[in-house]
C-alpha cells in the first residue's frame, strides 16, 4: 500500500511538473508572439514609410519630368522663333544689299 501511495505521489508530481513545464512553454511562446507582433508592427510601419517615401519620390520625379518637358518645349519653341527671326533678318540684309548694289549702278 505504501508503495502504491508512493507511486501515486510520484505520478501526481510528474503530472504537476509536466503541467508547469507546459505553462512555462506556453508563457514563452506567448512572449514570442507578443514580440513577433511588435516586430511585425514595426516592420509594417517601416514598410509604410518606405512606400510613402518611394511614392513621394516618384511624385517628385514625375513633377520634375513634367517641368523638364515643359522647359524643353519652351526652349524648342524659342529656338524656332530665333530661327525665324534670323531668317527674316537675313532676308532683310539680302534685300538691303540688293538695294545698295542697284543704287551704285
N, CA, C and O atoms as a MOPAC input file, in Angstrom:
PM7 MOZYME 1SCF
protein

 N      0.82400 1    -1.18400 1     0.00000 1
 C      0.00000 1     0.00000 1     0.00000 1
 C      0.87700 1     1.26000 1     0.00000 1
 O      0.62000 1     2.23500 1    -0.70600 1
 N      1.93600 1     1.18300 1     0.83900 1
 C      2.84000 1     2.33300 1     0.88000 1
 C      3.49400 1     2.54500 1    -0.47800 1
 O      3.66300 1     3.67500 1    -0.93500 1
 N      3.85300 1     1.45200 1    -1.10400 1
 C      4.47000 1     1.51200 1    -2.43100 1
 C      3.49600 1     2.13100 1    -3.43200 1
 O      3.90300 1     2.95200 1    -4.25300 1
 N      2.21100 1     1.74900 1    -3.37700 1
 C      1.18400 1     2.29800 1    -4.27700 1
 C      0.99900 1     3.79400 1    -4.05900 1
 O      0.85500 1     4.55800 1    -5.01300 1
 N      1.00500 1     4.21500 1    -2.75700 1
 C      0.87900 1     5.64200 1    -2.46100 1
 C      2.09100 1     6.41500 1    -2.98600 1
 O      1.95300 1     7.51900 1    -3.51300 1
 N      3.26400 1     5.83000 1    -2.83700 1
 C      4.48900 1     6.46500 1    -3.31500 1
 C      4.45900 1     6.59600 1    -4.84200 1
 O      4.84700 1     7.63100 1    -5.38300 1
 N      4.00900 1     5.57300 1    -5.52000 1
 C      3.88200 1     5.61100 1    -6.98700 1
 C      2.85500 1     6.66000 1    -7.39600 1
 O      3.08200 1     7.43600 1    -8.32500 1
 N      1.71400 1     6.67700 1    -6.68800 1
 C      0.66500 1     7.65700 1    -6.98400 1
 C      1.19400 1     9.07200 1    -6.75000 1
 O      0.92000 1     9.98200 1    -7.53400 1
 N      1.96400 1     9.25300 1    -5.65300 1
 C      2.53600 1    10.56100 1    -5.35200 1
 C      3.51100 1    10.97500 1    -6.45700 1
 O      3.50300 1    12.12800 1    -6.88700 1
 N      4.34600 1    10.04900 1    -6.91500 1
 C      5.31500 1    10.34900 1    -7.97400 1
 C      4.59200 1    10.69800 1    -9.28100 1
 O      5.00100 1    11.61000 1    -9.99900 1
 N      3.52200 1     9.96900 1    -9.57800 1
 C      2.74700 1    10.27100 1   -10.79800 1
 C      2.13800 1    11.66100 1   -10.71100 1
 O      2.15900 1    12.42300 1   -11.67700 1
 N      1.59000 1    11.98500 1    -9.53100 1
 C      0.98400 1    13.28900 1    -9.32700 1
 C      2.03100 1    14.38600 1    -9.49800 1
 O      1.78800 1    15.39200 1   -10.16400 1
 N      3.20500 1    14.17900 1    -8.88500 1
 C      4.27700 1    15.16400 1    -9.01000 1
 C      4.73500 1    15.30200 1   -10.46500 1
 O      5.00000 1    16.40600 1   -10.94300 1
 N      4.82300 1    14.16900 1   -11.15500 1
 C      5.24300 1    14.19400 1   -12.56000 1
 C      4.22000 1    14.94600 1   -13.41000 1
 O      4.58700 1    15.71800 1   -14.29600 1
 N      2.92800 1    14.71600 1   -13.13300 1
 C      1.88400 1    15.43300 1   -13.87400 1
 C      1.96000 1    16.93500 1   -13.60500 1
 O      1.85900 1    17.74100 1   -14.53000 1
 N      2.13800 1    17.30700 1   -12.33300 1
 C      2.24000 1    18.72100 1   -11.97000 1
 C      3.45900 1    19.36800 1   -12.63000 1
 O      3.39400 1    20.49100 1   -13.13100 1
 N      4.57600 1    18.62600 1   -12.61700 1
 C      5.78900 1    19.15400 1   -13.23500 1
 C      5.59800 1    19.32100 1   -14.74600 1
 O      6.03100 1    20.31400 1   -15.33000 1
 N      4.95200 1    18.34900 1   -15.36100 1
 C      4.68600 1    18.43200 1   -16.80300 1
 C      3.75100 1    19.60600 1   -17.09700 1
 O      3.93600 1    20.31400 1   -18.08700 1
 N      2.74500 1    19.81100 1   -16.23600 1
 C      1.81500 1    20.92600 1   -16.42200 1
 C      2.55000 1    22.25600 1   -16.25600 1
 O      2.31400 1    23.20600 1   -17.00200 1
 N      3.44400 1    22.30900 1   -15.26400 1
 C      4.20800 1    23.53800 1   -15.04000 1
 C      5.10300 1    23.82800 1   -16.24500 1
 O      5.22000 1    24.97100 1   -16.68600 1
 N      5.73100 1    22.77700 1   -16.76700 1
 C      6.58600 1    22.96900 1   -17.95100 1
 C      5.77000 1    23.46600 1   -19.14900 1
 O      6.19100 1    24.35900 1   -19.88400 1
 N      4.58400 1    22.85500 1   -19.32200 1
 C      3.71800 1    23.30400 1   -20.43000 1
 C      3.33700 1    24.77200 1   -20.24000 1
 O      3.31600 1    25.54500 1   -21.19800 1
 N      3.03700 1    25.14700 1   -18.99600 1
 C      2.68500 1    26.53600 1   -18.69800 1
 C      3.84500 1    27.47100 1   -18.99000 1
 O      3.65200 1    28.54400 1   -19.56300 1
 N      5.05600 1    27.07000 1   -18.59800 1
 C      6.22300 1    27.89900 1   -18.88400 1
 C      6.44800 1    28.00600 1   -20.39100 1
 O      6.74400 1    29.08000 1   -20.91600 1
 N      6.30300 1    26.87600 1   -21.07000 1
 C      6.48500 1    26.86900 1   -22.52600 1
 C      5.43900 1    27.75500 1   -23.19500 1
 O      5.74900 1    28.51900 1   -24.10900 1
 N      4.19600 1    27.64300 1   -22.72700 1
 C      3.12800 1    28.47300 1   -23.29100 1
 C      3.42100 1    29.94500 1   -23.03700 1
 O      3.22300 1    30.78100 1   -23.91900 1
 N      3.89200 1    30.26600 1   -21.83400 1
 C      4.22700 1    31.65300 1   -21.49500 1
 C      5.34700 1    32.15900 1   -22.39900 1
 O      5.30400 1    33.29400 1   -22.87200 1
 N      6.35600 1    31.30800 1   -22.63700 1
 C      7.45500 1    31.69000 1   -23.52600 1
 C      6.93000 1    31.94800 1   -24.93400 1
 O      7.30100 1    32.93200 1   -25.57400 1
 N      6.06200 1    31.05300 1   -25.41100 1
 C      5.51000 1    31.21100 1   -26.75700 1
 C      4.66000 1    32.47000 1   -26.85800 1
 O      4.70900 1    33.17100 1   -27.86900 1
 N      3.87400 1    32.76400 1   -25.80800 1
 C      3.08000 1    33.99000 1   -25.81300 1
 C      3.99200 1    35.20900 1   -25.85600 1
 O      3.71100 1    36.18900 1   -26.54600 1
 N      5.09000 1    35.13400 1   -25.10700 1
 C      6.06300 1    36.22400 1   -25.13400 1
 C      6.64800 1    36.38400 1   -26.52900 1
 O      6.83800 1    37.50200 1   -27.00900 1
 N      6.93300 1    35.25400 1   -27.17900 1
 C      7.45400 1    35.30500 1   -28.55000 1
 C      6.40800 1    35.90200 1   -29.48800 1
 O      6.72700 1    36.71600 1   -30.35500 1
 N      5.14400 1    35.48400 1   -29.30100 1
 C      4.08100 1    36.01900 1   -30.14900 1
 C      3.95200 1    37.52100 1   -29.96500 1
 O      3.80100 1    38.25600 1   -30.94100 1
 N      4.01100 1    37.98900 1   -28.70600 1
 C      3.92300 1    39.42700 1   -28.46300 1
 C      5.08000 1    40.14600 1   -29.10500 1
 O      4.90500 1    41.18300 1   -29.74500 1
 N      6.27700 1    39.58900 1   -28.93200 1
 C      7.45100 1    40.18900 1   -29.54300 1
 C      7.29900 1    40.17000 1   -31.05900 1
 O      7.62000 1    41.14700 1   -31.73600 1
 N      6.81900 1    39.07500 1   -31.57300 1
 C      6.62500 1    38.96400 1   -33.01200 1
 C      5.59400 1    39.97600 1   -33.48500 1
 O      5.77300 1    40.59200 1   -34.53500 1
 N      4.52000 1    40.15700 1   -32.72700 1
 C      3.51000 1    41.14800 1   -33.09200 1
 C      4.10200 1    42.54900 1   -33.09000 1
 O      3.82400 1    43.35000 1   -33.98200 1
 N      4.92900 1    42.84400 1   -32.07000 1
 C      5.57300 1    44.15700 1   -32.00800 1
 C      6.53900 1    44.32900 1   -33.17500 1
 O      6.58900 1    45.38300 1   -33.80900 1
 N      7.30500 1    43.27100 1   -33.44800 1
 C      8.23400 1    43.32300 1   -34.58500 1
 C      7.46500 1    43.50500 1   -35.88600 1
 O      7.84900 1    44.30200 1   -36.74300 1
 N      6.37300 1    42.75600 1   -36.02200 1
 C      5.55400 1    42.88100 1   -37.23100 1
 C      5.02100 1    44.30500 1   -37.37600 1
 O      5.01500 1    44.86200 1   -38.47400 1
 N      4.57500 1    44.89000 1   -36.26200 1
 C      4.06000 1    46.26100 1   -36.30800 1
 C      5.16300 1    47.22200 1   -36.73300 1
 O      4.92800 1    48.12600 1   -37.53400 1
 N      6.36200 1    47.02800 1   -36.20000 1
 C      7.48500 1    47.88700 1   -36.58200 1
 C      7.82700 1    47.70700 1   -38.05200 1
 O      8.06100 1    48.68000 1   -38.76900 1
 N      7.85500 1    46.45500 1   -38.49700 1
 C      8.16600 1    46.18200 1   -39.90500 1
 C      7.09700 1    46.79500 1   -40.81200 1
 O      7.41600 1    47.39600 1   -41.83800 1
 N      5.82400 1    46.63800 1   -40.42600 1
 C      4.74300 1    47.23100 1   -41.22600 1
 C      4.88000 1    48.74800 1   -41.27500 1
 O      4.72200 1    49.35900 1   -42.33200 1
 N      5.17600 1    49.35500 1   -40.12000 1
 C      5.35500 1    50.80200 1   -40.05400 1
 C      6.50300 1    51.23900 1   -40.95100 1
 O      6.37800 1    52.20300 1   -41.70700 1
 N      7.61900 1    50.52900 1   -40.86500 1
 C      8.77600 1    50.87000 1   -41.70700 1
 C      8.43000 1    50.69000 1   -43.18400 1
 O      8.80700 1    51.51400 1   -44.01800 1
 N      7.71900 1    49.62000 1   -43.50200 1
 C      7.34100 1    49.37400 1   -44.89500 1
 C      6.42500 1    50.48300 1   -45.40800 1
 O      6.57100 1    50.94000 1   -46.54100 1
 N      5.47500 1    50.91700 1   -44.56500 1
 C      4.59200 1    52.01300 1   -44.96400 1
 C      5.38700 1    53.29200 1   -45.20500 1
 O      5.12300 1    54.03400 1   -46.15200 1
 N      6.37000 1    53.53900 1   -44.32800 1
 C      7.20900 1    54.72700 1   -44.51200 1
 C      8.00000 1    54.63400 1   -45.81000 1
 O      8.13000 1    55.61300 1   -46.54300 1
 N      8.52600 1    53.44600 1   -46.08200 1
 C      9.29600 1    53.26100 1   -47.32300 1
 C      8.39800 1    53.46100 1   -48.52600 1
 O      8.77300 1    54.14200 1   -49.48100 1
 N      7.21000 1    52.86900 1   -48.48400 1
 C      6.27600 1    53.01300 1   -49.60700 1
 C      5.88900 1    54.47600 1   -49.77500 1
 O      5.83600 1    54.98700 1   -50.89400 1
 N      5.61600 1    55.15100 1   -48.64700 1
 C      5.26200 1    56.56500 1   -48.69900 1
 C      6.41400 1    57.37300 1   -49.26900 1
 O      6.22100 1    58.22000 1   -50.14100 1
 N      7.62400 1    57.10500 1   -48.76500 1
 C      8.79600 1    57.82900 1   -49.26500 1
 C      9.00900 1    57.55400 1   -50.74800 1
 O      9.32100 1    58.45700 1   -51.52400 1
 N      8.83500 1    56.29600 1   -51.12400 1
 C      9.01300 1    55.93800 1   -52.53100 1
 C      7.94900 1    56.62600 1   -53.38200 1
 O      8.23800 1    57.12500 1   -54.46900 1
 N      6.72200 1    56.64800 1   -52.87600 1
 C      5.64100 1    57.33000 1   -53.59600 1
 C      5.92200 1    58.81600 1   -53.73400 1
 O      5.71200 1    59.40100 1   -54.79600 1
 N      6.40000 1    59.42400 1   -52.65200 1
 C      6.73600 1    60.85200 1   -52.71200 1
 C      7.87500 1    61.09500 1   -53.69000 1
 O      7.85900 1    62.07000 1   -54.44100 1
 N      8.86400 1    60.20400 1   -53.67900 1
 C      9.99100 1    60.34600 1   -54.60700 1
 C      9.51500 1    60.20100 1   -56.04600 1
 O      9.95400 1    60.94000 1   -56.92800 1
 N      8.61500 1    59.24800 1   -56.28300 1
 C      8.08500 1    59.07100 1   -57.63400 1
 C      7.27000 1    60.28800 1   -58.06700 1
 O      7.33900 1    60.70900 1   -59.22100 1
 N      6.50300 1    60.84600 1   -57.14000 1
 C      5.71900 1    62.04000 1   -57.45600 1
 C      6.64100 1    63.20800 1   -57.78400 1
 O      6.40300 1    63.93900 1   -58.74600 1
 N      7.69800 1    63.38600 1   -56.98300 1
 C      8.66100 1    64.45300 1   -57.25900 1
 C      9.34300 1    64.23000 1   -58.60500 1
 O      9.54400 1    65.17100 1   -59.37300 1
 N      9.69000 1    62.99800 1   -58.87800 1
 C     10.33400 1    62.66300 1   -60.14500 1
 C      9.39400 1    62.95900 1   -61.31200 1
 O      9.81600 1    63.50300 1   -62.33300 1
 N      8.12400 1    62.60100 1   -61.15700 1
 C      7.14600 1    62.86200 1   -62.21800 1
 C      6.99100 1    64.36600 1   -62.43900 1
 O      6.94300 1    64.83800 1   -63.57500 1
 N      6.91200 1    65.11300 1   -61.32500 1
 C      6.80700 1    66.56900 1   -61.45400 1
 C      8.04100 1    67.14700 1   -62.13500 1
 O      7.93400 1    68.02600 1   -62.99000 1
 N      9.20400 1    66.65100 1   -61.75400 1
 C     10.45100 1    67.12500 1   -62.36900 1
 C     10.46200 1    66.80200 1   -63.86300 1
 O     10.90200 1    67.61700 1   -64.67400 1
 N      9.98200 1    65.62300 1   -64.22100 1
 C      9.92600 1    65.25600 1   -65.63900 1
 C      8.97200 1    66.15100 1   -66.41500 1
 O      9.25800 1    66.55000 1   -67.54400 1
 N      7.82800 1    66.46700 1   -65.79500 1
 C      6.87100 1    67.35900 1   -66.45100 1
 C      7.49100 1    68.74200 1   -66.63600 1
 O      7.37800 1    69.34600 1   -67.70200 1
 N      8.14400 1    69.23200 1   -65.59200 1
 C      8.78100 1    70.55000 1   -65.69200 1
 C      9.89800 1    70.53100 1   -66.73200 1
 O     10.03700 1    71.47000 1   -67.51700 1
 N     10.69200 1    69.46600 1   -66.73700 1
 C     11.76900 1    69.36700 1   -67.71800 1
 C     11.19800 1    69.34800 1   -69.13200 1
 O     11.73100 1    69.99800 1   -70.03100 1
 N     10.13100 1    68.61100 1   -69.32200 1
 C      9.48500 1    68.54600 1   -70.62900 1
 C      8.95400 1    69.91900 1   -71.03200 1
 O      9.09500 1    70.34200 1   -72.18000 1
 N      8.33600 1    70.61200 1   -70.06100 1
 C      7.81300 1    71.94800 1   -70.32100 1
 C      8.93700 1    72.88500 1   -70.77900 1
 O      8.79900 1    73.60300 1   -71.76900 1
 N     10.05100 1    72.86200 1   -70.04000 1
 C     11.16200 1    73.75000 1   -70.39000 1
 C     11.81100 1    73.34200 1   -71.70400 1
 O     12.24600 1    74.20200 1   -72.46800 1
 N     11.88300 1    72.05400 1   -71.97600 1
 C     12.41800 1    71.60700 1   -73.27400 1
 C     11.54100 1    72.13300 1   -74.40700 1
 O     12.04000 1    72.59800 1   -75.43100 1
 N     10.22600 1    72.05200 1   -74.20500 1
 C      9.30400 1    72.56600 1   -75.22900 1
 C      9.46200 1    74.07500 1   -75.39000 1
 O      9.43700 1    74.59200 1   -76.50700 1
 N      9.62500 1    74.78600 1   -74.25900 1
 C      9.81700 1    76.23700 1   -74.34600 1
 C     11.10200 1    76.57000 1   -75.10300 1
 O     11.12500 1    77.48000 1   -75.93200 1
 N     12.16800 1    75.82500 1   -74.81100 1
 C     13.44400 1    76.05400 1   -75.49200 1
 C     13.30700 1    75.76300 1   -76.98300 1
 O     13.80400 1    76.51600 1   -77.82100 1
 N     12.62500 1    74.65800 1   -77.30400 1
 C     12.43600 1    74.31200 1   -78.71600 1
 C     11.63000 1    75.40600 1   -79.41900 1
 O     11.94100 1    75.79100 1   -80.54600 1
 N     10.59100 1    75.90000 1   -78.74100 1
 C      9.77600 1    76.97700 1   -79.32200 1
 C     10.61100 1    78.24800 1   -79.49900 1
 O     10.51900 1    78.91900 1   -80.52700 1
 N     11.41900 1    78.57000 1   -78.49800 1
 C     12.30100 1    79.74100 1   -78.59300 1
 C     13.29300 1    79.57700 1   -79.73900 1
 O     13.55600 1    80.52500 1   -80.47900 1
 N     13.83900 1    78.38000 1   -79.88200 1
 C     14.77200 1    78.11300 1   -80.98600 1
 C     14.09100 1    78.32400 1   -82.33800 1
 O     14.69900 1    78.85300 1   -83.26800 1
 N     12.82500 1    77.90700 1   -82.44200 1
 C     12.07300 1    78.11300 1   -83.69600 1
 C     11.92700 1    79.60300 1   -83.98000 1
 O     12.17300 1    80.06600 1   -85.09400 1
 N     11.52300 1    80.34400 1   -82.95300 1
 C     11.31500 1    81.78500 1   -83.11600 1
 C     12.63400 1    82.44800 1   -83.50700 1
 O     12.66200 1    83.29100 1   -84.40400 1
 N     13.72700 1    82.07100 1   -82.83900 1
 C     15.03900 1    82.63900 1   -83.16700 1
 C     15.40700 1    82.31500 1   -84.60900 1
 O     15.91200 1    83.17500 1   -85.33200 1
 N     15.15700 1    81.07700 1   -85.02900 1
 C     15.47400 1    80.68700 1   -86.41300 1
 C     14.64700 1    81.50600 1   -87.40000 1
 O     15.16200 1    81.95900 1   -88.42300 1
 N     13.35000 1    81.69700 1   -87.08900 1
 C     12.50300 1    82.50200 1   -87.98100 1
 C     12.98600 1    83.94200 1   -88.05500 1
 O     13.06900 1    84.51500 1   -89.14200 1
 N     13.30800 1    84.53300 1   -86.90300 1
 C     13.79100 1    85.92300 1   -86.87100 1
 C     15.12900 1    86.05900 1   -87.59900 1
 O     15.36900 1    87.03700 1   -88.30700 1
 N     15.99500 1    85.05900 1   -87.41000 1
 C     17.29700 1    85.08100 1   -88.09000 1
 C     17.08600 1    85.01200 1   -89.59800 1
 O     17.76100 1    85.70700 1   -90.35700 1
 N     16.14900 1    84.17300 1   -90.02800 1
 C     15.85100 1    84.05400 1   -91.45600 1
 C     15.32100 1    85.38800 1   -91.99600 1
 O     15.72500 1    85.83300 1   -93.07000 1
 N     14.40600 1    86.02600 1   -91.23600 1
 C     13.87000 1    87.32800 1   -91.65300 1
 C     14.98100 1    88.37700 1   -91.74400 1
 O     15.03000 1    89.15900 1   -92.69300 1
 N     15.87900 1    88.38300 1   -90.74000 1
 C     16.99400 1    89.33800 1   -90.76900 1
 C     17.89200 1    89.09300 1   -91.97700 1
 O     18.33000 1    90.03900 1   -92.63100 1
 N     18.16100 1    87.83400 1   -92.26800 1
 C     18.98200 1    87.50100 1   -93.44000 1
 C     18.30600 1    88.00500 1   -94.71400 1
 O     18.96100 1    88.55200 1   -95.60200 1
 N     16.97700 1    87.81300 1   -94.79400 1
 C     16.24400 1    88.27900 1   -95.97700 1
 C     16.33300 1    89.80100 1   -96.09300 1
 O     16.54800 1    90.33300 1   -97.18200 1
 N     16.16400 1    90.50500 1   -94.95400 1
 C     16.26500 1    91.96600 1   -94.97200 1
 C     17.68000 1    92.41800 1   -95.35500 1
 O     17.83900 1    93.37100 1   -96.11700 1
 N     18.70300 1    91.74200 1   -94.83300 1
 C     20.07500 1    92.08800 1   -95.18800 1
 C     20.31700 1    91.87900 1   -96.68900 1
 O     20.94900 1    92.70400 1   -97.35000 1
 N     19.80400 1    90.76500 1   -97.20800 1
 C     19.96100 1    90.49200 1   -98.63900 1
 C     19.24700 1    91.56000 1   -99.47300 1
 O     19.77500 1    92.04100 1  -100.47600 1
 N     18.02700 1    91.92200 1   -99.03100 1
 C     17.27800 1    92.94900 1   -99.76300 1
 C     18.01700 1    94.28100 1   -99.69200 1
 O     18.08900 1    94.99800 1  -100.69100 1
 N     18.56100 1    94.62000 1   -98.54100 1
 C     19.30100 1    95.86200 1   -98.37400 1
 C     20.54900 1    95.87800 1   -99.25900 1
 O     20.86100 1    96.89000 1   -99.88600 1
 N     21.25000 1    94.76300 1   -99.30300 1
 C     22.41300 1    94.67800 1  -100.19000 1
 C     22.01800 1    94.84000 1  -101.65000 1
 O     22.74600 1    95.47300 1  -102.41500 1
 N     20.89100 1    94.28900 1  -102.04700 1
 C     20.40100 1    94.44000 1  -103.42500 1
 C     20.11400 1    95.90200 1  -103.73600 1
 O     20.46100 1    96.40900 1  -104.80200 1
 N     19.47200 1    96.56700 1  -102.77600 1
 C     19.14100 1    97.98600 1  -102.97000 1
 C     20.42000 1    98.80100 1  -103.07200 1
 O     20.52600 1    99.68200 1  -103.92600 1
 N     21.39500 1    98.51700 1  -102.20800 1
 C     22.67200 1    99.23500 1  -102.24000 1
 C     23.38100 1    98.99800 1  -103.59500 1
 O     23.94500 1    99.93000 1  -104.16800 1
 N     23.35100 1    97.77900 1  -104.09000 1
 C     24.00600 1    97.46800 1  -105.38100 1
 C     23.29400 1    98.18700 1  -106.50900 1
 O     23.93000 1    98.71400 1  -107.42200 1
 N     21.96400 1    98.20800 1  -106.44200 1
 C     21.22000 1    98.86200 1  -107.53500 1
 C     21.43800 1   100.36300 1  -107.49800 1
 O     21.42600 1   101.02000 1  -108.54000 1
 N     21.64200 1   100.92200 1  -106.28600 1
 C     21.87200 1   102.35400 1  -106.18200 1
 C     23.28400 1   102.70200 1  -106.69000 1
 O     23.49600 1   103.79000 1  -107.22400 1
 N     24.23300 1   101.79300 1  -106.52600 1
 C     25.59300 1   102.03400 1  -107.00100 1
 C     25.65200 1   101.98200 1  -108.53200 1
 O     26.46200 1   102.66000 1  -109.16400 1
 N     24.81000 1   101.19700 1  -109.08000 1
 C     24.87400 1   101.02700 1  -110.52900 1
 C     24.20700 1   102.12400 1  -111.28400 1
 O     24.18800 1   102.10400 1  -112.51500 1

